């Protein structure tokens, strides 16, 4: 006999429906799985055989062939176990089920027939809804995660035996999983903890308001890392759609600590400088998302930027420009989202004191300094909108009792600036100044005579590239939004230019 059910897998960051076809015929007992299965899928036949026997059902001693379609796409993971097991029971006549064309089955079987939770369930359920699936049978441990998607009937089961009882009409799920929404994020850090560095905090406010990339340069101990880790406290709260995107990526990567909880905190990823290219932008035979995608809708913080491999840093150029990563392989070309804010920090030289000799004499040779800075190429530097110097804080400021402005106050101004941008780009795919196209820059960043003259002087004096010119205009537009101004003024241009002057000081 022959039967067909639907299961799902994850390809990139999206779910993909898979047809599970089971055919049982006479012949020597065998159990074959075809359709480009990986090792985990091929091993399903041993899990399914044991699970059926330990669920008080009969495993047919006949020729069993299971095909996973489409056959030209690599199948990975253990989520097909439940569909294969139920297919065997239906094809062997032990279970009768009505049309299963609108039902999805996902779950990994243990040898005793119980179901184990899976990663990536949210992506699979979202794909099922888009394909018109009405019912999803899934592990009970994944029920709350599946409930984040509206419009589907979920059947959470704890074992193969319970799934069989459901289709025989002997058991029905009671109640249903409830969506566990996170409340407003509560941070353990605040910009009020930072003494001094008011100009750095201002630059971070501008960066957060327009989602601009940011580079911090200063000697050791000046507070670069401390400041960077407080940026999420001033970023706007994510929308529901953004939260679903982030939760889906975290689910696929197995990073969800509490299943069924919608992630509302913007990601803050800080990979070690020994990370590989594949670890940063994604990779593998079947590509998996890297750190730039795990930081989607949040912050990617690269501490001690020149310590990263130059090859690794150079692959950031395309994601920073296009806000996505495209990886091509023989069997698939996948695109991962990378809508992130890059924040990087670095010392001015290997010892950290070049240009700050009043604190300690620099011990680096000119060759060492040049080689250290050469890891940050001009094209990469051009893609970082704001460069800000973080000097050492003196004792008087550190020991003062006065507290700085709180993250809440800064975040309110950032939210107002983002609201202005949202109205400006209403109906478009992007909503921040940093992602403006050339045509949009001409439309929204028009300069008066004084501003244009100031821009010309900076362009000639600093030797700016065309990309740097556009990024200054984008930053100036954000500064104007923070001020509530419709027109960019010379003051806004002057501040934006100051945020581009460091590359001349350190890379002249």
CSV table of C-alpha atoms in Angstrom, one decimal:
chain,number,residue,atom,x,y,z
A,1,UNK,CA,0.0,0.0,0.0
A,2,UNK,CA,1.0,3.6,-0.5
A,3,UNK,CA,0.4,6.8,1.5
A,4,UNK,CA,1.6,10.4,1.5
A,5,UNK,CA,2.0,12.8,4.4
A,6,UNK,CA,3.5,16.2,4.8
A,7,UNK,CA,6.5,17.1,6.9
A,8,UNK,CA,8.9,20.1,6.9
A,9,UNK,CA,12.5,21.0,7.2
A,10,UNK,CA,14.5,24.2,7.3
A,11,UNK,CA,16.5,25.5,4.3
A,12,UNK,CA,18.5,28.6,5.3
A,13,UNK,CA,16.2,30.5,7.6
A,14,UNK,CA,12.9,29.5,6.0
A,15,UNK,CA,10.8,26.4,6.4
A,16,UNK,CA,10.2,24.1,3.5
A,17,UNK,CA,7.4,21.6,3.1
A,18,UNK,CA,8.5,18.0,2.2
A,19,UNK,CA,6.2,15.2,0.9
A,20,UNK,CA,6.8,12.0,2.8
A,21,UNK,CA,5.8,9.1,0.5
A,22,UNK,CA,5.7,5.6,2.0
A,23,UNK,CA,5.2,2.4,-0.1
A,24,UNK,CA,5.0,-1.1,1.3
A,25,UNK,CA,5.2,-4.1,-1.0
A,26,UNK,CA,6.0,-7.8,-0.8
A,27,UNK,CA,9.6,-8.8,-0.9
A,28,UNK,CA,12.6,-9.4,1.3
A,29,UNK,CA,12.3,-7.2,4.5
A,30,UNK,CA,14.0,-3.9,4.0
A,31,UNK,CA,13.6,-0.2,4.9
A,32,UNK,CA,15.0,2.3,2.5
A,33,UNK,CA,14.8,6.1,2.6
A,34,UNK,CA,15.5,8.0,-0.6
A,35,UNK,CA,15.4,11.7,-1.6
A,36,UNK,CA,18.8,13.0,-0.8
A,37,UNK,CA,18.7,12.3,3.0
A,38,UNK,CA,21.6,13.2,5.3
A,39,UNK,CA,22.9,10.9,8.0
A,40,UNK,CA,20.3,12.0,10.6
A,41,UNK,CA,17.5,11.3,8.1
A,42,UNK,CA,19.0,7.9,7.0
A,43,UNK,CA,19.2,6.9,10.7
A,44,UNK,CA,15.4,7.6,11.0
A,45,UNK,CA,14.6,4.0,9.9
A,46,UNK,CA,16.2,2.7,13.1
A,47,UNK,CA,14.4,5.2,15.3
A,48,UNK,CA,11.1,4.6,13.6
A,49,UNK,CA,11.4,0.8,13.8
A,50,UNK,CA,12.1,0.8,17.5
A,51,UNK,CA,9.5,3.5,18.2
A,52,UNK,CA,6.8,1.5,16.4
A,53,UNK,CA,7.6,-1.7,18.3
A,54,UNK,CA,7.7,0.1,21.7
A,55,UNK,CA,4.4,1.8,21.0
A,56,UNK,CA,2.5,-1.5,20.9
A,57,UNK,CA,2.2,-1.5,17.2
A,58,UNK,CA,3.5,-4.0,14.6
A,59,UNK,CA,6.5,-3.1,12.3
A,60,UNK,CA,5.8,-4.8,9.0
A,61,UNK,CA,8.4,-7.3,7.8
A,62,UNK,CA,8.1,-6.3,4.1
A,63,UNK,CA,9.8,-4.0,1.6
A,64,UNK,CA,9.3,-0.4,2.8
A,65,UNK,CA,10.4,2.5,0.6
A,66,UNK,CA,10.2,6.1,1.9
A,67,UNK,CA,10.7,9.0,-0.5
A,68,UNK,CA,11.2,12.5,0.6
A,69,UNK,CA,10.2,14.9,-2.2
A,70,UNK,CA,11.4,17.0,-3.9
A,71,UNK,CA,14.2,14.6,-4.4
A,72,UNK,CA,16.7,17.2,-5.7
A,73,UNK,CA,16.8,19.1,-2.3
A,74,UNK,CA,19.1,17.9,0.5
A,75,UNK,CA,17.0,16.8,3.5
A,76,UNK,CA,18.6,17.4,6.9
A,77,UNK,CA,17.5,16.8,10.5
A,78,UNK,CA,15.4,14.4,12.5
A,79,UNK,CA,12.0,16.2,12.1
A,80,UNK,CA,10.7,13.6,9.6
A,81,UNK,CA,10.5,10.8,12.1
A,82,UNK,CA,6.9,11.2,13.1
A,83,UNK,CA,5.7,11.5,9.5
A,84,UNK,CA,7.6,8.4,8.4
A,85,UNK,CA,6.3,6.4,11.4
A,86,UNK,CA,2.7,7.3,10.8
A,87,UNK,CA,3.2,6.7,7.1
A,88,UNK,CA,4.4,3.1,7.8
A,89,UNK,CA,1.4,2.5,10.1
A,90,UNK,CA,-1.1,3.8,7.5
A,91,UNK,CA,0.5,2.0,4.6
A,92,UNK,CA,0.5,-1.2,6.5
A,93,UNK,CA,-3.2,-0.9,7.4
A,94,UNK,CA,-2.8,-0.5,11.1
A,95,UNK,CA,-4.1,3.1,11.1
A,96,UNK,CA,-6.9,4.6,9.1
A,97,UNK,CA,-6.8,8.4,8.6
A,98,UNK,CA,-8.9,10.7,6.5
A,99,UNK,CA,-7.3,13.0,4.0
A,100,UNK,CA,-4.1,14.4,5.4
A,101,UNK,CA,-3.4,16.9,2.6
A,102,UNK,CA,-4.0,19.8,5.1
A,103,UNK,CA,-2.0,18.3,8.0
A,104,UNK,CA,1.7,18.7,8.8
A,105,UNK,CA,3.7,16.2,10.9
A,106,UNK,CA,7.0,17.2,12.6
A,107,UNK,CA,8.9,15.6,15.4
A,108,UNK,CA,11.9,13.4,16.3
A,109,UNK,CA,11.2,10.0,17.8
A,110,UNK,CA,13.0,8.5,20.7
A,111,UNK,CA,13.4,4.7,20.8
A,112,UNK,CA,10.6,4.4,23.3
A,113,UNK,CA,8.2,6.2,21.0
A,114,UNK,CA,8.3,9.6,22.8
A,115,UNK,CA,8.7,12.8,20.9
A,116,UNK,CA,11.7,15.1,21.4
A,117,UNK,CA,11.6,18.9,20.7
A,118,UNK,CA,13.1,20.3,17.5
A,119,UNK,CA,14.9,23.5,16.5
A,120,UNK,CA,13.4,25.7,13.8
A,121,UNK,CA,9.7,24.8,14.5
A,122,UNK,CA,8.6,28.4,14.1
A,123,UNK,CA,10.0,28.6,10.6
A,124,UNK,CA,8.3,25.3,9.7
A,125,UNK,CA,4.9,26.3,11.1
A,126,UNK,CA,5.1,29.7,9.3
A,127,UNK,CA,5.9,27.9,6.0
A,128,UNK,CA,2.9,25.5,6.7
A,129,UNK,CA,0.5,28.5,7.1
A,130,UNK,CA,1.7,30.0,3.8
A,131,UNK,CA,1.2,26.7,2.0
A,132,UNK,CA,-2.4,26.4,3.2
A,133,UNK,CA,-1.9,23.8,5.9
A,134,UNK,CA,-4.7,23.8,8.5
A,135,UNK,CA,-3.4,21.4,11.2
A,136,UNK,CA,0.1,20.8,12.6
A,137,UNK,CA,0.9,17.7,14.7
A,138,UNK,CA,4.1,18.5,16.6
A,139,UNK,CA,6.0,17.6,19.9
A,140,UNK,CA,4.3,19.0,23.0
A,141,UNK,CA,7.5,20.7,24.0
A,142,UNK,CA,7.3,22.8,20.8
A,143,UNK,CA,3.6,23.7,21.1
A,144,UNK,CA,4.1,27.2,22.6
A,145,UNK,CA,6.6,28.0,19.9
A,146,UNK,CA,4.2,26.9,17.2
A,147,UNK,CA,1.4,29.0,18.9
A,148,UNK,CA,3.3,32.1,17.9
A,149,UNK,CA,1.8,31.7,14.4
A,150,UNK,CA,-1.9,32.4,14.1
A,151,UNK,CA,-4.4,30.6,11.9
A,152,UNK,CA,-3.4,27.0,12.5
A,153,UNK,CA,-4.8,24.2,14.6
A,154,UNK,CA,-2.0,22.7,16.7
A,155,UNK,CA,-2.1,19.1,18.0
A,156,UNK,CA,0.7,18.8,20.6
A,157,UNK,CA,1.6,15.1,21.3
A,158,UNK,CA,4.1,13.6,23.6
A,159,UNK,CA,4.5,10.3,21.8
A,160,UNK,CA,3.8,8.3,18.7
A,161,UNK,CA,1.1,6.3,20.6
A,162,UNK,CA,-0.7,9.6,21.4
A,163,UNK,CA,-0.6,10.7,17.8
A,164,UNK,CA,-2.1,7.3,16.8
A,165,UNK,CA,-4.8,7.7,19.5
A,166,UNK,CA,-5.6,11.1,18.1
A,167,UNK,CA,-6.2,9.8,14.6
A,168,UNK,CA,-8.3,6.9,15.9
A,169,UNK,CA,-10.5,9.4,17.8
A,170,UNK,CA,-9.4,7.9,21.2
A,171,UNK,CA,-7.8,11.1,22.4
A,172,UNK,CA,-8.2,14.8,21.9
A,173,UNK,CA,-5.9,17.6,23.2
A,174,UNK,CA,-7.3,19.6,26.0
A,175,UNK,CA,-7.0,23.3,26.1
A,176,UNK,CA,-4.2,24.7,23.9
A,177,UNK,CA,-0.8,26.3,24.1
A,178,UNK,CA,-0.8,30.0,25.1
A,179,UNK,CA,1.5,32.5,23.5
A,180,UNK,CA,4.0,33.8,26.1
A,181,UNK,CA,4.7,37.4,25.2
A,182,UNK,CA,7.7,39.2,26.7
A,183,UNK,CA,7.0,42.5,28.5
A,184,UNK,CA,9.1,45.6,27.9
A,185,UNK,CA,12.8,44.7,28.1
A,186,UNK,CA,14.5,45.5,31.5
A,187,UNK,CA,18.2,46.1,31.1
A,188,UNK,CA,20.8,45.7,33.8
A,189,UNK,CA,23.0,48.5,32.4
A,190,UNK,CA,22.3,52.1,31.7
A,191,UNK,CA,24.0,55.1,30.1
A,192,UNK,CA,23.5,56.9,33.4
A,193,UNK,CA,26.4,54.6,34.7
A,194,UNK,CA,28.8,56.2,32.3
A,195,UNK,CA,30.8,59.1,33.7
A,196,UNK,CA,31.9,61.7,31.1
A,197,UNK,CA,32.1,60.8,27.4
A,198,UNK,CA,29.2,63.1,26.6
A,199,UNK,CA,30.3,63.5,23.0
A,200,UNK,CA,30.6,59.7,22.6
A,201,UNK,CA,27.1,59.2,23.9
A,202,UNK,CA,25.8,61.9,21.5
A,203,UNK,CA,27.4,60.0,18.6
A,204,UNK,CA,25.8,56.7,19.8
A,205,UNK,CA,22.4,58.5,20.0
A,206,UNK,CA,22.8,59.6,16.4
A,207,UNK,CA,23.9,56.1,15.4
A,208,UNK,CA,20.9,54.5,17.1
A,209,UNK,CA,18.4,57.0,15.7
A,210,UNK,CA,19.4,56.3,12.1
A,211,UNK,CA,20.8,52.8,12.5
A,212,UNK,CA,24.2,54.0,11.4
A,213,UNK,CA,27.4,51.9,11.7
A,214,UNK,CA,29.8,53.1,14.4
A,215,UNK,CA,33.5,52.8,15.1
A,216,UNK,CA,35.0,53.7,18.5
A,217,UNK,CA,38.7,54.5,18.7
A,218,UNK,CA,40.6,55.1,21.9
A,219,UNK,CA,43.3,53.8,24.3
A,220,UNK,CA,42.8,50.8,26.6
A,221,UNK,CA,40.4,51.4,29.6
A,222,UNK,CA,38.7,54.4,28.1
A,223,UNK,CA,35.3,52.6,28.2
A,224,UNK,CA,34.7,51.6,24.6
A,225,UNK,CA,33.3,48.2,25.4
A,226,UNK,CA,31.2,49.5,28.3
A,227,UNK,CA,29.7,52.1,26.0
A,228,UNK,CA,29.0,49.7,23.2
A,229,UNK,CA,27.2,47.2,25.5
A,230,UNK,CA,24.7,50.0,26.4
A,231,UNK,CA,23.6,50.7,22.9
A,232,UNK,CA,20.7,48.2,23.0
A,233,UNK,CA,19.2,50.2,25.9
A,234,UNK,CA,18.5,53.2,23.6
A,235,UNK,CA,17.3,51.3,20.5
A,236,UNK,CA,13.5,51.3,19.8
A,237,UNK,CA,11.4,48.4,20.8
A,238,UNK,CA,10.9,45.8,18.0
A,239,UNK,CA,7.6,45.6,16.2
A,240,UNK,CA,5.7,42.2,16.1
A,241,UNK,CA,7.0,41.4,12.6
A,242,UNK,CA,10.6,42.1,13.7
A,243,UNK,CA,10.2,40.0,16.8
A,244,UNK,CA,9.0,37.1,14.7
A,245,UNK,CA,11.9,37.4,12.3
A,246,UNK,CA,14.4,37.4,15.2
A,247,UNK,CA,12.6,34.5,17.0
A,248,UNK,CA,12.6,32.5,13.8
A,249,UNK,CA,16.4,32.9,13.3
A,250,UNK,CA,17.1,32.1,17.0
A,251,UNK,CA,14.8,29.0,16.8
A,252,UNK,CA,16.7,27.7,13.7
A,253,UNK,CA,20.1,28.3,15.5
A,254,UNK,CA,18.8,26.6,18.6
A,255,UNK,CA,19.3,29.7,20.7
A,256,UNK,CA,15.8,30.0,22.2
A,257,UNK,CA,16.2,29.5,26.0
A,258,UNK,CA,12.5,29.4,26.7
A,259,UNK,CA,10.4,27.8,23.9
A,260,UNK,CA,7.3,29.7,23.0
A,261,UNK,CA,8.5,33.1,24.2
A,262,UNK,CA,8.5,35.7,21.6
A,263,UNK,CA,11.9,37.5,21.6
A,264,UNK,CA,11.4,41.3,22.0
A,265,UNK,CA,15.0,42.2,23.0
A,266,UNK,CA,17.1,43.3,20.1
A,267,UNK,CA,20.0,40.9,19.5
A,268,UNK,CA,23.5,41.9,20.7
A,269,UNK,CA,26.1,39.6,19.2
A,270,UNK,CA,29.7,39.9,20.1
A,271,UNK,CA,31.8,37.2,18.4
A,272,UNK,CA,35.4,36.5,19.4
A,273,UNK,CA,38.1,37.8,17.1
A,274,UNK,CA,39.1,34.2,16.2
A,275,UNK,CA,35.8,33.7,14.3
A,276,UNK,CA,35.9,32.2,10.8
A,277,UNK,CA,34.4,33.6,7.7
A,278,UNK,CA,31.6,31.0,7.7
A,279,UNK,CA,31.0,31.8,11.4
A,280,UNK,CA,30.6,35.5,10.6
A,281,UNK,CA,28.5,35.5,7.5
A,282,UNK,CA,27.3,31.9,7.4
A,283,UNK,CA,28.3,28.8,5.4
A,284,UNK,CA,28.4,25.1,5.2
A,285,UNK,CA,27.4,22.5,2.6
A,286,UNK,CA,23.8,23.6,3.2
A,287,UNK,CA,24.5,27.2,4.4
A,288,UNK,CA,23.5,28.1,7.9
A,289,UNK,CA,23.2,31.7,9.2
A,290,UNK,CA,26.3,33.4,10.7
A,291,UNK,CA,26.7,36.1,13.3
A,292,UNK,CA,25.6,38.9,10.9
A,293,UNK,CA,22.2,37.1,10.6
A,294,UNK,CA,22.0,36.3,14.2
A,295,UNK,CA,22.4,40.0,14.8
A,296,UNK,CA,19.5,40.8,12.4
A,297,UNK,CA,17.4,43.8,13.8
A,298,UNK,CA,20.0,44.3,16.5
A,299,UNK,CA,23.7,45.0,17.0
A,300,UNK,CA,26.9,43.2,15.9
A,301,UNK,CA,29.7,44.3,18.1
A,302,UNK,CA,33.3,43.6,17.0
A,303,UNK,CA,35.6,44.4,19.9
A,304,UNK,CA,39.3,44.9,19.0
A,305,UNK,CA,38.5,45.2,15.3
A,306,UNK,CA,42.1,44.9,13.9
A,307,UNK,CA,42.5,41.6,15.8
A,308,UNK,CA,40.0,39.9,13.4
A,309,UNK,CA,41.4,38.3,10.3
A,310,UNK,CA,41.5,40.7,7.4
A,311,UNK,CA,39.8,38.1,5.2
A,312,UNK,CA,37.0,37.9,7.7
A,313,UNK,CA,36.6,41.6,7.9
A,314,UNK,CA,36.5,42.0,4.1
A,315,UNK,CA,33.5,39.7,3.8
A,316,UNK,CA,31.5,42.3,5.8
A,317,UNK,CA,31.5,44.7,3.0
A,318,UNK,CA,28.6,43.2,1.0
A,319,UNK,CA,26.3,42.6,4.1
A,320,UNK,CA,26.9,46.1,5.3
A,321,UNK,CA,26.0,47.5,1.9
A,322,UNK,CA,23.1,45.3,0.9
A,323,UNK,CA,21.7,44.4,4.4
A,324,UNK,CA,21.7,40.7,3.4
A,325,UNK,CA,24.0,37.8,2.8
A,326,UNK,CA,23.8,35.7,-0.3
A,327,UNK,CA,25.6,32.3,-0.3
A,328,UNK,CA,25.8,30.1,-3.3
A,329,UNK,CA,26.3,26.4,-3.3
A,330,UNK,CA,26.0,23.7,-5.9
A,331,UNK,CA,22.5,22.7,-4.8
A,332,UNK,CA,21.2,26.0,-3.4
A,333,UNK,CA,21.6,29.7,-3.4
A,334,UNK,CA,20.3,31.1,-0.1
A,335,UNK,CA,19.9,34.7,1.2
A,336,UNK,CA,20.0,35.5,4.8
A,337,UNK,CA,18.9,38.8,6.3
A,338,UNK,CA,21.5,41.1,7.8
A,339,UNK,CA,19.6,44.3,8.8
A,340,UNK,CA,21.9,45.2,11.6
A,341,UNK,CA,23.9,48.0,13.2
A,342,UNK,CA,27.6,47.4,13.2
A,343,UNK,CA,29.5,48.7,16.3
A,344,UNK,CA,33.3,48.2,16.4
A,345,UNK,CA,36.0,49.3,18.7
A,346,UNK,CA,39.8,49.4,18.3
A,347,UNK,CA,43.0,50.9,19.8
A,348,UNK,CA,45.0,53.3,17.7
A,349,UNK,CA,48.0,51.0,17.7
A,350,UNK,CA,49.0,47.5,19.1
A,351,UNK,CA,50.0,48.9,22.5
A,352,UNK,CA,47.0,51.3,22.5
A,353,UNK,CA,48.7,54.6,23.3
A,354,UNK,CA,49.6,56.1,19.9
A,355,UNK,CA,48.5,59.7,20.0
A,356,UNK,CA,47.9,59.6,23.8
A,357,UNK,CA,51.5,59.9,25.0
A,358,UNK,CA,50.4,62.1,27.9
A,359,UNK,CA,49.1,58.9,29.5
A,360,UNK,CA,51.9,56.5,28.5
A,361,UNK,CA,54.6,56.4,25.8
A,362,UNK,CA,53.7,54.4,22.7
A,363,UNK,CA,56.1,51.5,22.3
A,364,UNK,CA,55.1,50.6,18.7
A,365,UNK,CA,57.3,51.1,15.7
A,366,UNK,CA,55.8,52.9,12.7
A,367,UNK,CA,55.7,49.6,10.8
A,368,UNK,CA,53.8,48.0,13.6
A,369,UNK,CA,51.3,50.8,13.7
A,370,UNK,CA,50.9,50.8,9.9
A,371,UNK,CA,50.4,47.0,9.7
A,372,UNK,CA,47.9,47.1,12.6
A,373,UNK,CA,45.7,49.8,10.9
A,374,UNK,CA,46.1,48.3,7.4
A,375,UNK,CA,43.7,45.5,8.5
A,376,UNK,CA,40.9,48.0,8.3
A,377,UNK,CA,40.6,48.7,4.5
A,378,UNK,CA,39.4,51.9,3.0
A,379,UNK,CA,36.2,50.3,1.5
A,380,UNK,CA,35.3,48.9,4.9
A,381,UNK,CA,36.0,52.1,6.7
A,382,UNK,CA,33.8,53.9,4.2
A,383,UNK,CA,30.9,51.7,5.1
A,384,UNK,CA,31.1,52.8,8.8
A,385,UNK,CA,29.1,56.0,9.0
A,386,UNK,CA,30.4,57.4,12.3
A,387,UNK,CA,34.0,57.4,13.6
A,388,UNK,CA,34.3,58.7,17.1
A,389,UNK,CA,37.3,59.1,19.4
A,390,UNK,CA,37.0,57.8,23.0
A,391,UNK,CA,39.6,59.5,25.1
A,392,UNK,CA,40.6,58.5,28.6
A,393,UNK,CA,38.4,59.8,31.4
A,394,UNK,CA,40.2,61.8,34.1
A,395,UNK,CA,40.0,61.1,37.8
A,396,UNK,CA,37.9,64.1,38.6
A,397,UNK,CA,35.2,63.0,36.2
A,398,UNK,CA,35.3,59.4,37.4
A,399,UNK,CA,35.0,60.3,41.0
A,400,UNK,CA,32.3,62.9,40.6
A,401,UNK,CA,28.9,62.3,42.1
A,402,UNK,CA,27.0,63.6,39.1
A,403,UNK,CA,25.2,60.9,37.0
A,404,UNK,CA,24.8,61.1,33.3
A,405,UNK,CA,21.7,61.1,31.2
A,406,UNK,CA,19.7,57.9,31.5
A,407,UNK,CA,19.1,55.5,28.6
A,408,UNK,CA,15.3,56.1,28.9
A,409,UNK,CA,15.7,59.8,28.1
A,410,UNK,CA,18.0,59.1,25.2
A,411,UNK,CA,15.7,56.4,23.9
A,412,UNK,CA,12.7,58.8,23.9
A,413,UNK,CA,14.6,61.1,21.5
A,414,UNK,CA,15.7,58.1,19.4
A,415,UNK,CA,12.0,56.9,19.2
A,416,UNK,CA,10.8,60.3,18.0
A,417,UNK,CA,13.5,60.4,15.3
A,418,UNK,CA,12.6,56.9,14.2
A,419,UNK,CA,8.9,57.9,14.0
A,420,UNK,CA,9.9,60.8,11.7
A,421,UNK,CA,11.8,58.4,9.5
A,422,UNK,CA,8.9,55.9,9.5
A,423,UNK,CA,6.6,58.6,8.2
A,424,UNK,CA,9.1,59.6,5.6
A,425,UNK,CA,9.6,56.1,4.2
A,426,UNK,CA,6.0,54.9,4.7
A,427,UNK,CA,5.2,52.2,2.2
A,428,UNK,CA,8.8,51.3,1.4
A,429,UNK,CA,10.8,48.3,2.5
A,430,UNK,CA,13.2,50.2,4.7
A,431,UNK,CA,12.4,52.7,7.5
A,432,UNK,CA,15.8,54.3,8.6
A,433,UNK,CA,18.0,56.9,7.1
A,434,UNK,CA,21.0,54.6,6.8
A,435,UNK,CA,19.3,52.6,4.1
A,436,UNK,CA,18.4,55.5,1.9
A,437,UNK,CA,19.0,55.0,-1.8
A,438,UNK,CA,20.8,57.6,-4.0
A,439,UNK,CA,17.5,58.9,-5.3
A,440,UNK,CA,16.1,59.2,-1.8
A,441,UNK,CA,19.3,61.1,-0.6
A,442,UNK,CA,18.6,63.7,-3.4
A,443,UNK,CA,15.0,64.0,-2.3
A,444,UNK,CA,15.4,64.1,1.5
A,445,UNK,CA,18.9,65.5,2.0
A,446,UNK,CA,18.7,68.8,-0.1
A,447,UNK,CA,21.3,71.4,1.1
A,448,UNK,CA,21.1,75.2,1.2
A,449,UNK,CA,23.9,77.3,-0.1
A,450,UNK,CA,25.8,77.5,3.2
A,451,UNK,CA,25.6,73.7,3.8
A,452,UNK,CA,26.7,72.9,0.3
A,453,UNK,CA,29.7,75.2,0.6
A,454,UNK,CA,30.7,73.5,3.9
A,455,UNK,CA,30.3,70.1,2.3
A,456,UNK,CA,32.5,71.1,-0.6
A,457,UNK,CA,35.2,72.2,1.7
A,458,UNK,CA,35.1,68.9,3.7
A,459,UNK,CA,35.1,66.9,0.5
A,460,UNK,CA,38.2,68.7,-0.8
A,461,UNK,CA,40.1,68.8,2.5
A,462,UNK,CA,39.4,65.3,3.7
A,463,UNK,CA,39.6,63.6,0.4
A,464,UNK,CA,36.3,61.9,0.9
A,465,UNK,CA,35.0,59.2,-1.4
A,466,UNK,CA,31.5,59.3,-3.0
A,467,UNK,CA,30.3,56.7,-0.5
A,468,UNK,CA,31.6,58.8,2.4
A,469,UNK,CA,29.9,61.9,0.9
A,470,UNK,CA,26.5,60.1,0.8
A,471,UNK,CA,27.0,58.7,4.3
A,472,UNK,CA,27.7,62.2,5.7
A,473,UNK,CA,24.4,63.3,4.2
A,474,UNK,CA,22.5,60.4,5.7
A,475,UNK,CA,24.0,61.1,9.2
A,476,UNK,CA,23.2,64.8,8.8
A,477,UNK,CA,19.6,63.8,8.0
A,478,UNK,CA,19.4,61.8,11.2
A,479,UNK,CA,20.9,64.7,13.2
A,480,UNK,CA,18.2,67.0,11.7
A,481,UNK,CA,15.5,64.4,12.7
A,482,UNK,CA,16.7,64.4,16.3
A,483,UNK,CA,16.4,68.1,16.3
A,484,UNK,CA,13.0,68.0,14.8
A,485,UNK,CA,14.1,69.9,11.7
A,486,UNK,CA,12.6,69.4,8.2
A,487,UNK,CA,15.6,71.0,6.5
A,488,UNK,CA,19.3,70.0,6.9
A,489,UNK,CA,21.3,73.0,8.2
A,490,UNK,CA,25.0,73.8,8.2
A,491,UNK,CA,25.1,72.9,11.9
A,492,UNK,CA,23.8,69.4,11.1
A,493,UNK,CA,26.4,69.0,8.2
A,494,UNK,CA,29.2,70.2,10.5
A,495,UNK,CA,28.4,67.6,13.2
A,496,UNK,CA,28.1,64.9,10.6
A,497,UNK,CA,31.5,65.8,9.1
A,498,UNK,CA,33.1,65.6,12.6
A,499,UNK,CA,32.1,62.0,12.7
A,500,UNK,CA,34.2,61.3,9.5
A,501,UNK,CA,37.4,63.1,10.5
A,502,UNK,CA,39.1,60.3,12.4
A,503,UNK,CA,40.0,58.3,9.3
A,504,UNK,CA,42.2,61.2,8.2
A,505,UNK,CA,43.9,61.3,11.7
A,506,UNK,CA,44.6,57.6,12.0
A,507,UNK,CA,44.7,56.5,8.3
A,508,UNK,CA,46.5,59.6,6.7
